[in-house]
Amino acid sequence: EPNSYTIASRLGIHPFVAQQAVRDSQRFTSEELQDIFHQLVEIDVAIKTSAADPRLLFDLLVMRICGIR
């Protein structure tokens, strides 16, 4: 399993940011992270193929992730 320094190097980000992301990702199951990824792909398609407001789409995703209804 890669450590935060390896992740930071591969992504070109600061190791502290990678460490925080790794820590935060552990709050989710693998299935939840996969679902979030698929929702991000859907948002990407919607942004590129419709007049949908990107900020609204991301706000709605964050609300779903946080469990706010």
mmCIF file of N, CA and C in Angstrom:
data_model
loop_
_atom_site.group_PDB
_atom_site.id
_atom_site.type_symbol
_atom_site.label_atom_id
_atom_site.label_comp_id
_atom_site.label_asym_id
_atom_site.label_seq_id
_atom_site.Cartn_x
_atom_site.Cartn_y
_atom_site.Cartn_z
ATOM 1 N N GLU A 1 0.865 -1.191 0.000
ATOM 2 C CA GLU A 1 0.000 0.000 0.000
ATOM 3 C C GLU A 1 0.899 1.238 0.000
ATOM 4 N N PRO A 2 0.701 2.113 -0.966
ATOM 5 C CA PRO A 2 1.556 3.302 -1.049
ATOM 6 C C PRO A 2 1.316 4.251 0.129
ATOM 7 N N ASN A 3 2.398 4.879 0.573
ATOM 8 C CA ASN A 3 2.255 5.851 1.652
ATOM 9 C C ASN A 3 1.950 7.233 1.076
ATOM 10 N N SER A 4 1.707 8.180 1.942
ATOM 11 C CA SER A 4 1.303 9.518 1.495
ATOM 12 C C SER A 4 2.397 10.213 0.696
ATOM 13 N N TYR A 5 3.672 9.882 0.937
ATOM 14 C CA TYR A 5 4.755 10.487 0.173
ATOM 15 C C TYR A 5 4.769 9.971 -1.263
ATOM 16 N N THR A 6 4.509 8.678 -1.429
ATOM 17 C CA THR A 6 4.428 8.098 -2.770
ATOM 18 C C THR A 6 3.247 8.682 -3.522
ATOM 19 N N ILE A 7 2.117 8.773 -2.846
ATOM 20 C CA ILE A 7 0.914 9.344 -3.460
ATOM 21 C C ILE A 7 1.169 10.790 -3.855
ATOM 22 N N ALA A 8 1.766 11.559 -2.957
ATOM 23 C CA ALA A 8 2.052 12.970 -3.238
ATOM 24 C C ALA A 8 2.967 13.112 -4.445
ATOM 25 N N SER A 9 3.964 12.275 -4.516
ATOM 26 C CA SER A 9 4.903 12.331 -5.633
ATOM 27 C C SER A 9 4.212 12.019 -6.951
ATOM 28 N N ARG A 10 3.373 10.997 -6.959
ATOM 29 C CA ARG A 10 2.676 10.598 -8.191
ATOM 30 C C ARG A 10 1.664 11.637 -8.641
ATOM 31 N N LEU A 11 1.034 12.313 -7.679
ATOM 32 C CA LEU A 11 0.006 13.303 -8.025
ATOM 33 C C LEU A 11 0.556 14.713 -8.155
ATOM 34 N N GLY A 12 1.801 14.895 -7.724
ATOM 35 C CA GLY A 12 2.397 16.222 -7.794
ATOM 36 C C GLY A 12 1.810 17.194 -6.789
ATOM 37 N N ILE A 13 1.469 16.674 -5.607
ATOM 38 C CA ILE A 13 0.907 17.515 -4.552
ATOM 39 C C ILE A 13 1.814 17.443 -3.324
ATOM 40 N N HIS A 14 1.578 18.334 -2.374
ATOM 41 C CA HIS A 14 2.361 18.364 -1.138
ATOM 42 C C HIS A 14 2.034 17.116 -0.314
ATOM 43 N N PRO A 15 3.036 16.502 0.329
ATOM 44 C CA PRO A 15 2.790 15.304 1.133
ATOM 45 C C PRO A 15 1.740 15.499 2.230
ATOM 46 N N PHE A 16 1.665 16.690 2.812
ATOM 47 C CA PHE A 16 0.660 16.933 3.845
ATOM 48 C C PHE A 16 -0.747 16.799 3.280
ATOM 49 N N VAL A 17 -0.957 17.313 2.076
ATOM 50 C CA VAL A 17 -2.267 17.218 1.428
ATOM 51 C C VAL A 17 -2.607 15.755 1.166
ATOM 52 N N ALA A 18 -1.641 14.994 0.693
ATOM 53 C CA ALA A 18 -1.859 13.568 0.448
ATOM 54 C C ALA A 18 -2.170 12.833 1.747
ATOM 55 N N GLN A 19 -1.452 13.177 2.807
ATOM 56 C CA GLN A 19 -1.685 12.540 4.107
ATOM 57 C C GLN A 19 -3.102 12.815 4.600
ATOM 58 N N GLN A 20 -3.555 14.041 4.454
ATOM 59 C CA GLN A 20 -4.916 14.402 4.866
ATOM 60 C C GLN A 20 -5.944 13.650 4.031
ATOM 61 N N ALA A 21 -5.700 13.539 2.726
ATOM 62 C CA ALA A 21 -6.630 12.839 1.842
ATOM 63 C C ALA A 21 -6.720 11.360 2.194
ATOM 64 N N VAL A 22 -5.573 10.756 2.480
ATOM 65 C CA VAL A 22 -5.562 9.350 2.881
ATOM 66 C C VAL A 22 -6.342 9.174 4.175
ATOM 67 N N ARG A 23 -6.098 10.041 5.133
ATOM 68 C CA ARG A 23 -6.809 9.963 6.414
ATOM 69 C C ARG A 23 -8.313 10.120 6.209
ATOM 70 N N ASP A 24 -8.697 11.126 5.427
ATOM 71 C CA ASP A 24 -10.117 11.375 5.203
ATOM 72 C C ASP A 24 -10.783 10.247 4.428
ATOM 73 N N SER A 25 -10.060 9.639 3.506
ATOM 74 C CA SER A 25 -10.652 8.563 2.704
ATOM 75 C C SER A 25 -10.980 7.340 3.545
ATOM 76 N N GLN A 26 -10.327 7.191 4.678
ATOM 77 C CA GLN A 26 -10.574 6.039 5.535
ATOM 78 C C GLN A 26 -11.920 6.123 6.243
ATOM 79 N N ARG A 27 -12.590 7.239 6.119
ATOM 80 C CA ARG A 27 -13.941 7.386 6.696
ATOM 81 C C ARG A 27 -14.990 6.698 5.841
ATOM 82 N N PHE A 28 -14.602 6.300 4.641
ATOM 83 C CA PHE A 28 -15.530 5.703 3.689
ATOM 84 C C PHE A 28 -15.122 4.269 3.382
ATOM 85 N N THR A 29 -16.124 3.445 3.056
ATOM 86 C CA THR A 29 -15.826 2.098 2.591
ATOM 87 C C THR A 29 -15.367 2.177 1.140
ATOM 88 N N SER A 30 -14.797 1.101 0.668
ATOM 89 C CA SER A 30 -14.371 1.033 -0.730
ATOM 90 C C SER A 30 -15.572 1.230 -1.656
ATOM 91 N N GLU A 31 -16.687 0.638 -1.298
ATOM 92 C CA GLU A 31 -17.898 0.766 -2.110
ATOM 93 C C GLU A 31 -18.396 2.209 -2.149
ATOM 94 N N GLU A 32 -18.327 2.902 -1.018
ATOM 95 C CA GLU A 32 -18.743 4.305 -0.983
ATOM 96 C C GLU A 32 -17.836 5.169 -1.851
ATOM 97 N N LEU A 33 -16.533 4.910 -1.788
ATOM 98 C CA LEU A 33 -15.598 5.674 -2.621
ATOM 99 C C LEU A 33 -15.836 5.404 -4.099
ATOM 100 N N GLN A 34 -16.138 4.169 -4.450
ATOM 101 C CA GLN A 34 -16.449 3.844 -5.844
ATOM 102 C C GLN A 34 -17.718 4.559 -6.288
ATOM 103 N N ASP A 35 -18.716 4.609 -5.425
ATOM 104 C CA ASP A 35 -19.963 5.303 -5.743
ATOM 105 C C ASP A 35 -19.712 6.800 -5.937
ATOM 106 N N ILE A 36 -18.912 7.392 -5.078
ATOM 107 C CA ILE A 36 -18.578 8.813 -5.209
ATOM 108 C C ILE A 36 -17.852 9.053 -6.530
ATOM 109 N N PHE A 37 -16.925 8.160 -6.878
ATOM 110 C CA PHE A 37 -16.209 8.292 -8.150
ATOM 111 C C PHE A 37 -17.188 8.255 -9.323
ATOM 112 N N HIS A 38 -18.124 7.320 -9.289
ATOM 113 C CA HIS A 38 -19.099 7.217 -10.381
ATOM 114 C C HIS A 38 -19.983 8.465 -10.454
ATOM 115 N N GLN A 39 -20.330 9.015 -9.308
ATOM 116 C CA GLN A 39 -21.109 10.257 -9.306
ATOM 117 C C GLN A 39 -20.300 11.412 -9.902
ATOM 118 N N LEU A 40 -19.004 11.434 -9.623
ATOM 119 C CA LEU A 40 -18.145 12.469 -10.217
ATOM 120 C C LEU A 40 -18.082 12.325 -11.735
ATOM 121 N N VAL A 41 -18.032 11.087 -12.213
ATOM 122 C CA VAL A 41 -18.043 10.851 -13.660
ATOM 123 C C VAL A 41 -19.359 11.355 -14.260
ATOM 124 N N GLU A 42 -20.470 11.092 -13.591
ATOM 125 C CA GLU A 42 -21.776 11.570 -14.067
ATOM 126 C C GLU A 42 -21.816 13.097 -14.103
ATOM 127 N N ILE A 43 -21.261 13.738 -13.102
ATOM 128 C CA ILE A 43 -21.199 15.202 -13.077
ATOM 129 C C ILE A 43 -20.350 15.705 -14.232
ATOM 130 N N ASP A 44 -19.226 15.063 -14.468
ATOM 131 C CA ASP A 44 -18.350 15.459 -15.570
ATOM 132 C C ASP A 44 -19.101 15.392 -16.899
ATOM 133 N N VAL A 45 -19.827 14.323 -17.123
ATOM 134 C CA VAL A 45 -20.605 14.179 -18.362
ATOM 135 C C VAL A 45 -21.686 15.258 -18.430
ATOM 136 N N ALA A 46 -22.379 15.500 -17.331
ATOM 137 C CA ALA A 46 -23.446 16.506 -17.312
ATOM 138 C C ALA A 46 -22.896 17.898 -17.620
ATOM 139 N N ILE A 47 -21.736 18.215 -17.073
ATOM 140 C CA ILE A 47 -21.128 19.527 -17.314
ATOM 141 C C ILE A 47 -20.775 19.678 -18.792
ATOM 142 N N LYS A 48 -20.287 18.601 -19.390
ATOM 143 C CA LYS A 48 -19.830 18.664 -20.774
ATOM 144 C C LYS A 48 -20.949 18.555 -21.799
ATOM 145 N N THR A 49 -22.112 18.040 -21.395
ATOM 146 C CA THR A 49 -23.159 17.773 -22.375
ATOM 147 C C THR A 49 -24.469 18.516 -22.117
ATOM 148 N N SER A 50 -24.496 19.358 -21.112
ATOM 149 C CA SER A 50 -25.741 20.067 -20.818
ATOM 150 C C SER A 50 -25.427 21.471 -20.302
ATOM 151 N N ALA A 51 -26.488 22.198 -20.029
ATOM 152 C CA ALA A 51 -26.333 23.550 -19.498
ATOM 153 C C ALA A 51 -26.395 23.551 -17.973
ATOM 154 N N ALA A 52 -26.212 22.380 -17.369
ATOM 155 C CA ALA A 52 -26.280 22.265 -15.915
ATOM 156 C C ALA A 52 -25.216 23.139 -15.261
ATOM 157 N N ASP A 53 -25.576 23.704 -14.124
ATOM 158 C CA ASP A 53 -24.667 24.556 -13.366
ATOM 159 C C ASP A 53 -23.665 23.675 -12.610
ATOM 160 N N PRO A 54 -22.384 23.731 -12.964
ATOM 161 C CA PRO A 54 -21.391 22.876 -12.295
ATOM 162 C C PRO A 54 -21.365 23.046 -10.782
ATOM 163 N N ARG A 55 -21.455 24.282 -10.318
ATOM 164 C CA ARG A 55 -21.418 24.508 -8.867
ATOM 165 C C ARG A 55 -22.589 23.819 -8.171
ATOM 166 N N LEU A 56 -23.767 23.908 -8.773
ATOM 167 C CA LEU A 56 -24.941 23.251 -8.196
ATOM 168 C C LEU A 56 -24.745 21.738 -8.162
ATOM 169 N N LEU A 57 -24.225 21.169 -9.242
ATOM 170 C CA LEU A 57 -24.007 19.723 -9.291
ATOM 171 C C LEU A 57 -23.038 19.283 -8.204
ATOM 172 N N PHE A 58 -21.948 20.030 -8.024
ATOM 173 C CA PHE A 58 -20.985 19.673 -6.981
ATOM 174 C C PHE A 58 -21.555 19.897 -5.585
ATOM 175 N N ASP A 59 -22.330 20.968 -5.403
ATOM 176 C CA ASP A 59 -22.966 21.205 -4.105
ATOM 177 C C ASP A 59 -23.904 20.052 -3.740
ATOM 178 N N LEU A 60 -24.680 19.587 -4.717
ATOM 179 C CA LEU A 60 -25.595 18.472 -4.474
ATOM 180 C C LEU A 60 -24.823 17.200 -4.134
ATOM 181 N N LEU A 61 -23.707 16.978 -4.812
ATOM 182 C CA LEU A 61 -22.898 15.800 -4.507
ATOM 183 C C LEU A 61 -22.363 15.870 -3.089
ATOM 184 N N VAL A 62 -21.847 17.011 -2.699
ATOM 185 C CA VAL A 62 -21.318 17.162 -1.336
ATOM 186 C C VAL A 62 -22.428 16.920 -0.312
ATOM 187 N N MET A 63 -23.614 17.426 -0.603
ATOM 188 C CA MET A 63 -24.740 17.200 0.320
ATOM 189 C C MET A 63 -25.071 15.730 0.417
ATOM 190 N N ARG A 64 -25.043 15.012 -0.713
ATOM 191 C CA ARG A 64 -25.313 13.567 -0.673
ATOM 192 C C ARG A 64 -24.224 12.845 0.113
ATOM 193 N N ILE A 65 -22.977 13.216 -0.109
ATOM 194 C CA ILE A 65 -21.874 12.565 0.598
ATOM 195 C C ILE A 65 -21.995 12.779 2.102
ATOM 196 N N CYS A 66 -22.373 13.966 2.484
ATOM 197 C CA CYS A 66 -22.491 14.309 3.913
ATOM 198 C C CYS A 66 -23.789 13.805 4.522
ATOM 199 N N GLY A 67 -24.680 13.291 3.702
ATOM 200 C CA GLY A 67 -25.934 12.764 4.204
ATOM 201 C C GLY A 67 -26.975 13.817 4.475
ATOM 202 N N ILE A 68 -26.800 14.995 3.891
ATOM 203 C CA ILE A 68 -27.766 16.073 4.063
ATOM 204 C C ILE A 68 -28.832 15.924 3.001
ATOM 205 N N ARG A 69 -30.075 15.930 3.403
ATOM 206 C CA ARG A 69 -31.181 15.767 2.443
ATOM 207 C C ARG A 69 -32.028 17.012 2.428
#
